[in-house]
PDB file of C-alpha atoms in Angstrom:
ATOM      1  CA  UNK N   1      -0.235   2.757  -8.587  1.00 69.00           C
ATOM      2  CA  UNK N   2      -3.967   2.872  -8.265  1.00 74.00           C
ATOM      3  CA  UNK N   3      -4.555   3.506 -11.844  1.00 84.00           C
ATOM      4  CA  UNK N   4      -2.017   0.555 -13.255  1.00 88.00           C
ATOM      5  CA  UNK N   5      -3.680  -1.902 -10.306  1.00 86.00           C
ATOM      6  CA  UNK N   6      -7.266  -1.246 -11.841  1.00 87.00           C
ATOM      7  CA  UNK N   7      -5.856  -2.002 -15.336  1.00 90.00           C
ATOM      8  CA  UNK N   8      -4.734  -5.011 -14.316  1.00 91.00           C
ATOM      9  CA  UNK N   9      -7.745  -5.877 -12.030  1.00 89.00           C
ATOM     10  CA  UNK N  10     -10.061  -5.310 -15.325  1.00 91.00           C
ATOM     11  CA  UNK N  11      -7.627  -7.202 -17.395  1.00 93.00           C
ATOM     12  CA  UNK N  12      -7.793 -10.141 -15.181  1.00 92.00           C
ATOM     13  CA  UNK N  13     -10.981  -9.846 -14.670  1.00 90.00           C
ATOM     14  CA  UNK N  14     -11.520 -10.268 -18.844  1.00 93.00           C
ATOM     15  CA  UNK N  15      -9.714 -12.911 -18.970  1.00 90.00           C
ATOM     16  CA  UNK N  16     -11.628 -14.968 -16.317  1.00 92.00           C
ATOM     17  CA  UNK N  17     -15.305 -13.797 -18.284  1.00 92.00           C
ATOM     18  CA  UNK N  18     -13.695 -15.076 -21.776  1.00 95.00           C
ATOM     19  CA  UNK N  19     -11.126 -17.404 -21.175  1.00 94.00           C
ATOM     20  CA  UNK N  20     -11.958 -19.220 -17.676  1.00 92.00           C
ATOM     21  CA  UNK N  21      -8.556 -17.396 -16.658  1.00 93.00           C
ATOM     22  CA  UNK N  22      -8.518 -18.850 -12.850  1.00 94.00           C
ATOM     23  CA  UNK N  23      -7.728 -15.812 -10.822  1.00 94.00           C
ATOM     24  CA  UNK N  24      -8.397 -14.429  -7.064  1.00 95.00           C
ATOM     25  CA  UNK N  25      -7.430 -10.833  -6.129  1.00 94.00           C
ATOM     26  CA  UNK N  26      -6.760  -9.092  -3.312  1.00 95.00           C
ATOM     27  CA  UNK N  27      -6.605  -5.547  -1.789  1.00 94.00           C
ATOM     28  CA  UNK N  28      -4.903  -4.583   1.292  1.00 95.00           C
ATOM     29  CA  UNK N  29      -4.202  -1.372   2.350  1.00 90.00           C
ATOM     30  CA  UNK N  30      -2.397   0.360   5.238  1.00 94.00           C
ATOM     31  CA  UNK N  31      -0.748  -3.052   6.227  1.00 97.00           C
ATOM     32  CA  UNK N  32       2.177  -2.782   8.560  1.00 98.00           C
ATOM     33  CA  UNK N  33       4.822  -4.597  10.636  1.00 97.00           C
ATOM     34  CA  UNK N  34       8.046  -6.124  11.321  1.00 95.00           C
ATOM     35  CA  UNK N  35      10.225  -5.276   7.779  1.00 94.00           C
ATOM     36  CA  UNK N  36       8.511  -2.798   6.318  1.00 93.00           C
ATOM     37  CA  UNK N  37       9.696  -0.146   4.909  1.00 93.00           C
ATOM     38  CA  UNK N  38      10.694   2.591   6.862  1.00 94.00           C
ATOM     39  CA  UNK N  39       9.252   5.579   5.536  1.00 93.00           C
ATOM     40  CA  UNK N  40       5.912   4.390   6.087  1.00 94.00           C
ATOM     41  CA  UNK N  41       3.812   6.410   8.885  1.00 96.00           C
ATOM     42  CA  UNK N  42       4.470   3.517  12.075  1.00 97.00           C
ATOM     43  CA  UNK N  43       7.994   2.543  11.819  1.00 97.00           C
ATOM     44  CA  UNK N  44       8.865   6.041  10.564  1.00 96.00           C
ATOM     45  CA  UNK N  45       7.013   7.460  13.679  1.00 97.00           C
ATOM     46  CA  UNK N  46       8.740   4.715  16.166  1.00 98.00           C
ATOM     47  CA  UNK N  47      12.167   6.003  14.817  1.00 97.00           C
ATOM     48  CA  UNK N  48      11.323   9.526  14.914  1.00 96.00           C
ATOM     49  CA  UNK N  49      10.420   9.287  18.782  1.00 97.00           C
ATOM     50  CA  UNK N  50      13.667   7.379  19.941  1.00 97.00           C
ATOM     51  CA  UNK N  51      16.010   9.152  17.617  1.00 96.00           C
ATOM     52  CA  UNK N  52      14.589  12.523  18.663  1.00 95.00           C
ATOM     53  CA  UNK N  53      13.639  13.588  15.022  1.00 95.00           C
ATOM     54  CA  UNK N  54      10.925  15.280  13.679  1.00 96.00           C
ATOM     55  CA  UNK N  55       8.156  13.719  11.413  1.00 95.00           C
ATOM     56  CA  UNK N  56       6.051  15.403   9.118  1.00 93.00           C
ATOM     57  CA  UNK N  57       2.364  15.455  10.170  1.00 93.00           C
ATOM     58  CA  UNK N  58       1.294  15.859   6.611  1.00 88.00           C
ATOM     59  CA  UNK N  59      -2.069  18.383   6.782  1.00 87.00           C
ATOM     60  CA  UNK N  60      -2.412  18.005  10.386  1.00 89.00           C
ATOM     61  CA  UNK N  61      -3.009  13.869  10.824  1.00 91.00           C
ATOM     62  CA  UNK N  62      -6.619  14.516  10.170  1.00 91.00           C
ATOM     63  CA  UNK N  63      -6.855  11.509   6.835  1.00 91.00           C
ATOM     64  CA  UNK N  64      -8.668   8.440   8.121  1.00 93.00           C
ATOM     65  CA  UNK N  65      -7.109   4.900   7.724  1.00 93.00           C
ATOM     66  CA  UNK N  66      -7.879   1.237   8.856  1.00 96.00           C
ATOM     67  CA  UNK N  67      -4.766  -0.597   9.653  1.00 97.00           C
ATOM     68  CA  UNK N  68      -3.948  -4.156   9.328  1.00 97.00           C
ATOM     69  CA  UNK N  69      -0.795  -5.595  10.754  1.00 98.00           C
ATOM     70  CA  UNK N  70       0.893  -8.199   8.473  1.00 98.00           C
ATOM     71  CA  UNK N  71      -0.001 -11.164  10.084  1.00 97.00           C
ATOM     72  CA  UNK N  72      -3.409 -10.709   9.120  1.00 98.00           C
ATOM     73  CA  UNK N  73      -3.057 -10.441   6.206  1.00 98.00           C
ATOM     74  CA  UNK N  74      -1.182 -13.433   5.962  1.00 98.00           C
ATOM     75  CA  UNK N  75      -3.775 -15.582   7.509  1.00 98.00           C
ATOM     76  CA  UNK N  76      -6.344 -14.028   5.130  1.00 98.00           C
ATOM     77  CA  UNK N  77      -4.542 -14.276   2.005  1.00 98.00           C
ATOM     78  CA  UNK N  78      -3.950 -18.228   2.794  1.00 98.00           C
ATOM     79  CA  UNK N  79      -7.105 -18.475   3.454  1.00 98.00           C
ATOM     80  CA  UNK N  80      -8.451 -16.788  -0.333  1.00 98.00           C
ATOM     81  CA  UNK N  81      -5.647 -18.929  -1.402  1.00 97.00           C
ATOM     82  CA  UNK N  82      -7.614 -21.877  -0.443  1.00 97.00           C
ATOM     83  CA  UNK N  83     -11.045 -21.823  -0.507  1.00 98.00           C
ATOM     84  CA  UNK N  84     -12.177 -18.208  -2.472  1.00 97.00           C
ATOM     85  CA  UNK N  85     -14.137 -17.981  -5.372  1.00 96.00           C
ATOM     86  CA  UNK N  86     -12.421 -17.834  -8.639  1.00 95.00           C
ATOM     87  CA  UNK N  87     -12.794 -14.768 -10.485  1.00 95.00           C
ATOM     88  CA  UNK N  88     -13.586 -12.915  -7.230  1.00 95.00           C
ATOM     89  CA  UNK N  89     -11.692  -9.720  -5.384  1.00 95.00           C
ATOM     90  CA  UNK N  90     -11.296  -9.894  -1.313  1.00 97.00           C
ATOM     91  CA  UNK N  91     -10.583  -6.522   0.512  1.00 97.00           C
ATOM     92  CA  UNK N  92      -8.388  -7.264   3.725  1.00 98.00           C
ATOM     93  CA  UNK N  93      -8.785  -5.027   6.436  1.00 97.00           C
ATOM     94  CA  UNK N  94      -9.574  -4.458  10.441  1.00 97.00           C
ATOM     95  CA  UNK N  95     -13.156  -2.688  10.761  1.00 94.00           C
ATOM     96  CA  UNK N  96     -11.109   0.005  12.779  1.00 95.00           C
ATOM     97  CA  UNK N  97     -10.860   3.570  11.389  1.00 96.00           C
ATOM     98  CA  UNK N  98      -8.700   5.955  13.195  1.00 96.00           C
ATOM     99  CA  UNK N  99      -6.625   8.965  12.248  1.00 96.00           C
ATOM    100  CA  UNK N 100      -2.822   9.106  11.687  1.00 96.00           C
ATOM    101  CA  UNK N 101      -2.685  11.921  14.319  1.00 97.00           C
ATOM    102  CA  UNK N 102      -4.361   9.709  16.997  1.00 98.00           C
ATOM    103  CA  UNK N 103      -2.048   7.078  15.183  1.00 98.00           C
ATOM    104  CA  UNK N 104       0.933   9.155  15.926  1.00 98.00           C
ATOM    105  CA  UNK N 105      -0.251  10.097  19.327  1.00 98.00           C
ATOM    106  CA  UNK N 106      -0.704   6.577  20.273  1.00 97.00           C
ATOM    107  CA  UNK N 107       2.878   5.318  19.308  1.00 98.00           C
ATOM    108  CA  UNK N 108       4.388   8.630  21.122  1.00 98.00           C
ATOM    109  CA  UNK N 109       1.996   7.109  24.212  1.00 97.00           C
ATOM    110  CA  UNK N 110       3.604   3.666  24.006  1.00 96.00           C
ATOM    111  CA  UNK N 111       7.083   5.117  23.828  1.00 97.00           C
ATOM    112  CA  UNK N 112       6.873   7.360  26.745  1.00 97.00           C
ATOM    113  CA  UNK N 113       7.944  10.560  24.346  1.00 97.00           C
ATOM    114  CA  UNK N 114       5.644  13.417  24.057  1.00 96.00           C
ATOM    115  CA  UNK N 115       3.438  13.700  21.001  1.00 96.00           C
ATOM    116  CA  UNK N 116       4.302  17.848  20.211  1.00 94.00           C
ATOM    117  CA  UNK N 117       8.531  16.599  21.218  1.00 95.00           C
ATOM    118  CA  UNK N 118       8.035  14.398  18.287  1.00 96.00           C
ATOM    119  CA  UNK N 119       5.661  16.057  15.352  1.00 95.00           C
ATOM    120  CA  UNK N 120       6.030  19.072  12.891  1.00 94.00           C
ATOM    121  CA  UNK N 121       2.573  20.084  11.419  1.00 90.00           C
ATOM    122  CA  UNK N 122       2.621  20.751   7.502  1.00 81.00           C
ATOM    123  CA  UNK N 123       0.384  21.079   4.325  1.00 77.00           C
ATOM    124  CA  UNK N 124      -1.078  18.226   2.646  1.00 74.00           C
ATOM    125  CA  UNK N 125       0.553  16.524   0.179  1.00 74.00           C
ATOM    126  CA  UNK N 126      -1.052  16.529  -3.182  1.00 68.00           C
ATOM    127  CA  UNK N 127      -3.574  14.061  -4.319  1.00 66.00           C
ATOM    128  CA  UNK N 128      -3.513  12.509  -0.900  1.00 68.00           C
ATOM    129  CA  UNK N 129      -6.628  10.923   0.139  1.00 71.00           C
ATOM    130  CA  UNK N 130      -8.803  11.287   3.291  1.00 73.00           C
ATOM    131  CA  UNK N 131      -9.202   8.164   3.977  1.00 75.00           C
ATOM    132  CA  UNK N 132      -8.277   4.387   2.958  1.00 77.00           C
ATOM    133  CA  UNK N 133     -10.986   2.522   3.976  1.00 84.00           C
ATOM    134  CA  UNK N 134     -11.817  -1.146   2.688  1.00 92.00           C
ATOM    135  CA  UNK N 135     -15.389  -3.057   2.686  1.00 94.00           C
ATOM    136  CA  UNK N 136     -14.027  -6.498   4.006  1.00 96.00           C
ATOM    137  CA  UNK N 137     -17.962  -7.848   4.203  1.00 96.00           C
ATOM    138  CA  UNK N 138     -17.395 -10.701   1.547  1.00 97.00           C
ATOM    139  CA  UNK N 139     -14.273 -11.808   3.412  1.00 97.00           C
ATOM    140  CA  UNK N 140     -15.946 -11.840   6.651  1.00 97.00           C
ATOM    141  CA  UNK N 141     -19.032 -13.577   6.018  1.00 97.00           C
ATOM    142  CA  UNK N 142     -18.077 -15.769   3.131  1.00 97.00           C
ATOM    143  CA  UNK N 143     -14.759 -17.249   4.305  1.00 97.00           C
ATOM    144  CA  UNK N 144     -15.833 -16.501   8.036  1.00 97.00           C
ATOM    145  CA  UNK N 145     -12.276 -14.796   8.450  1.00 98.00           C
ATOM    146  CA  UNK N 146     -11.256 -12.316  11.646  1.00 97.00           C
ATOM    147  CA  UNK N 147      -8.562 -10.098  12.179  1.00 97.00           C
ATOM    148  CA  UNK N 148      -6.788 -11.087  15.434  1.00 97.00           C
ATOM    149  CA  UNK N 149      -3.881  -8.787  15.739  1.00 98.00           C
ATOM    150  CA  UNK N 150      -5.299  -5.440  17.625  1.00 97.00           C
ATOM    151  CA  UNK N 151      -3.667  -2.409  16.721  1.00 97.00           C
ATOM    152  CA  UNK N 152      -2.184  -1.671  19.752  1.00 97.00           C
ATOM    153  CA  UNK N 153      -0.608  -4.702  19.895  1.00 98.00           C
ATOM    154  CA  UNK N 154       0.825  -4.625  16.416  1.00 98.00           C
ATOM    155  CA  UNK N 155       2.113  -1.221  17.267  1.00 97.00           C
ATOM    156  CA  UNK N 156       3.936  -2.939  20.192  1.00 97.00           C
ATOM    157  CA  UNK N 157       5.308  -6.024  18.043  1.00 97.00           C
ATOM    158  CA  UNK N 158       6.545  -3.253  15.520  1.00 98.00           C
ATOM    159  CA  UNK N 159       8.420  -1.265  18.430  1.00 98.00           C
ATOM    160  CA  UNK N 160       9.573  -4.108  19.579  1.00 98.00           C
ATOM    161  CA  UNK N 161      11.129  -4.921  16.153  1.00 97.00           C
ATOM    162  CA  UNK N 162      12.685  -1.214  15.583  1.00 97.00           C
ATOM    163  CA  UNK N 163      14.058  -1.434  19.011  1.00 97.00           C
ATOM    164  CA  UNK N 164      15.896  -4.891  18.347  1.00 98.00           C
ATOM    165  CA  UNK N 165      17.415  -3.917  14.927  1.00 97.00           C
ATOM    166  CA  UNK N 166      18.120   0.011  15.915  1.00 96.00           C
ATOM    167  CA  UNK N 167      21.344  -0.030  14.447  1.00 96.00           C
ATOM    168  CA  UNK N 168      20.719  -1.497  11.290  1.00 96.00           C
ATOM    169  CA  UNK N 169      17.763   0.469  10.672  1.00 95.00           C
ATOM    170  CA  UNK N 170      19.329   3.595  11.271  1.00 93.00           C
ATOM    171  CA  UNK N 171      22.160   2.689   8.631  1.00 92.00           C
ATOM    172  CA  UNK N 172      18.659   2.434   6.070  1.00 90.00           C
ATOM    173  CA  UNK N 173      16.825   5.227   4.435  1.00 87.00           C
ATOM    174  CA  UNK N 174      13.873   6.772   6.203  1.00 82.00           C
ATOM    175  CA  UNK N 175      12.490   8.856   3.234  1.00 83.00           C
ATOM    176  CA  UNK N 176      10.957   7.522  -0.034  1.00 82.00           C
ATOM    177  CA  UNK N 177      13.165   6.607  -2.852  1.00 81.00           C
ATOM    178  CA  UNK N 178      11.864   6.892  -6.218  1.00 73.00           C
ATOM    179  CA  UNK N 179      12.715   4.302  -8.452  1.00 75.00           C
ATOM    180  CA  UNK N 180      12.494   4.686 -12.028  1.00 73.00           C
TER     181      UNK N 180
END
């Protein structure tokens, strides 16, 4: 993914030197919340705890990441939409670093279930990162934008969510699919 998104942030980025080519872009990462997709590290978590499963604590928890819940980004993206610079690239992010083990621990927390009931240690996965971490400066200070959603409290919108649509979401897959 990261390699085909910097083609086509170059590409786009061309055609707004030569042509005029009105553009914005934006980056995002480690955005979560009501509907997404359930092998992702928070719902995937939240199920794990009030099914009783085990999740995969990928080397230990230890990679760093900032997360945004969705509503954010919402508000920032309309807000890029309407009065960003053409030709310009906006990272969206909280300032907020913490690890997916403290992550982890924290939805366990909220849920009442014990962290070491709920996670299985294991290696790394290859090519993982160590962290995810976005400069959102320009979006800050330009467009004057501020997250508003604390991560505690999108954690508890998110449980809130799993909890109300159990059933379905246990019918759904909880791993990755690959599609060619």
């Amino acid at each position: 993914f990261a390699t085909s998104r910097a083609a086509a942030d170059m590409s786009l980025k061309n055609f707004h030197d030569v042509y005029e080519f009105p553009y914005i872009s934006t980056r995002a990462a480690n955005v979560y919340g009501a509907g997404q997709q359930l092998y992702r590290i928070i719902p995937k978590t939240i199920l794990c705890a009030l099914l009783g499963r085990k999740l995969n604590l990928h080397g230990g928890g230890h990679s760093e990441r900032s997360f945004i819940e969705i509503s954010d980004v919402s508000s920032a993206t309309q807000l890029i939409a309407e009065n960003g610079q053409l030709g310009h690239t906006y990272h969206i992010s909280t300032s907020r670093t913490i690890s997916v083990r403290k992550l982890v621990s924290m939805i366990c927390e909220q849920l009442g279930v014990n962290f070491s009931a709920v996670v299985v240690e294991s290696s790394d996965r290859k090519g993982k990162d160590d962290a995810y971490l976005l400069d959102t400066t320009k979006l800050r200070h330009e467009l004057g934008w501020r997250d508003q959603i604390t991560l505690e409290e999108g954690i508890a919108r998110t449980v809130t969510w799993v909890k109300d649509n159990l059933e379905i979401l246990c019918e759904q897959p909880f791993e990755y699919i690959h599609k060619p």
